[in-house]
């Protein structure tokens, strides 16, 4: 059983920072691209940032310059450093990974359960 577990969410004031973690566990052969998504109340889920296994990154325009995605391949963990947070960043944040459980398997997409980030004074 492969699972992704997010952590690090919480309540923060505008202008503050949080670091989210996404840890993959279980039988994993390799992890390709990992992404962070978010879903605000009443809105559709949107892409926040992605990182490939080679370290190439991509960001939504709304978070460029404020958020940084990184990964520790030895720990099968991806991070999202969020700075200068705004109330509009309030959402449930999900991580998503394309991974293989063995060299024989095709890549499959696995989602975490989400972690709530609330930006409010």
C-alpha atoms as one frame of an Amber mdcrd trajectory, in Angstrom:
protein
   0.000   0.000   0.000   1.448   3.333  -1.081   0.275   6.509   0.559   1.109
  10.199   0.683   0.761  12.051   3.952   0.722  15.841   4.076   1.542  17.825
   7.183   2.381  21.347   8.232  -0.908  23.109   7.663  -2.469  25.438  10.186
  -3.556  28.967  10.950  -1.187  31.786  10.070  -1.508  35.553   9.886  -1.228
  37.395   6.581   2.415  37.870   5.690   3.426  34.785   7.628   5.034  31.545
   6.501   4.331  27.833   6.606   6.150  24.794   5.309   4.120  21.853   4.100
   5.542  18.357   3.822   4.382  15.440   1.712   5.875  12.095   2.683   5.454
   9.000   0.554   5.491   5.606   2.226   5.005   1.990   1.255   6.481  -0.061
  -1.524   7.926   2.552  -3.890  10.364   1.947  -6.721  10.533   5.469  -8.091
   8.751   8.803  -7.905   8.509  11.046 -10.933   6.721  14.383 -10.821   5.170
  15.563  -7.570   2.721  18.411  -7.385   0.992  20.533  -4.818  -2.617  21.477
  -5.502  -5.105  23.446  -3.472  -8.844  23.772  -3.234 -10.512  26.748  -1.625
 -14.135  26.599  -0.425 -16.500  26.759  -3.367 -13.698  26.653  -5.918 -12.143
  24.018  -8.118  -8.857  22.366  -7.281  -5.943  24.219  -8.837  -2.294  23.500
  -9.431   0.114  25.337  -7.147   3.537  23.927  -8.021   5.251  20.864  -9.445
   8.723  19.379  -9.260  10.197  16.626 -11.419  12.584  13.938 -10.207  15.345
  15.993 -11.787  14.399  19.049  -9.775  12.718  21.156 -12.460   9.967  23.287
 -10.981   6.841  25.011 -12.181   4.574  27.450 -10.319   1.167  28.990 -10.688
   1.417  32.712 -11.398  -0.415  33.476  -8.171   2.370  31.983  -6.024   5.504
  32.772  -8.024   8.107  34.495  -5.894   6.340  33.503  -2.669   6.235  29.689
  -2.691   9.120  27.266  -3.204   8.760  23.566  -3.919  11.635  21.205  -3.148
  12.216  17.499  -2.660  14.420  15.128  -0.693  14.575  11.971  -2.782  16.334
  10.016  -0.040  13.353  10.625   2.238  10.674  10.392  -0.470   9.460  13.759
   0.757   8.452  16.936  -1.035   8.119  20.320   0.635   6.245  23.506  -0.097
   7.690  26.581   1.573   5.037  29.282   1.600   6.044  32.846   2.416   4.188
  36.153   2.370   0.914  34.308   2.755  -2.315  36.047   1.795  -5.906  35.359
   2.825  -6.569  34.116  -0.704  -4.057  31.320  -0.100  -6.536  29.769   2.324
  -7.371  26.285   1.050  -6.897  22.591   1.573  -3.526  21.707   0.080  -3.032
  18.314  -1.513   0.073  16.643  -2.816   0.019  14.306  -5.761   2.768  12.009
  -6.999   3.326   9.953 -10.125   5.138   6.877  -8.911   5.933   3.238  -9.626
   5.776   0.434  -7.089   8.222  -1.754  -8.992  10.259  -1.662 -12.207   7.504
  -3.700 -13.870   4.696  -1.324 -13.012   3.419   1.639 -14.930   3.303   4.985
 -13.236   0.223   5.579 -11.142  -1.036   8.824  -9.602  -1.473   8.907  -5.852
  -3.104  11.714  -3.847  -2.710  12.644  -0.229  -5.595  13.408   2.101  -4.910
  17.138   2.252  -3.880  19.624   4.903  -5.772  22.828   5.699  -4.027  26.182
   5.473  -5.895  29.172   6.853  -4.506  32.667   6.438  -6.349  35.090   8.652
  -5.762  37.799  11.202
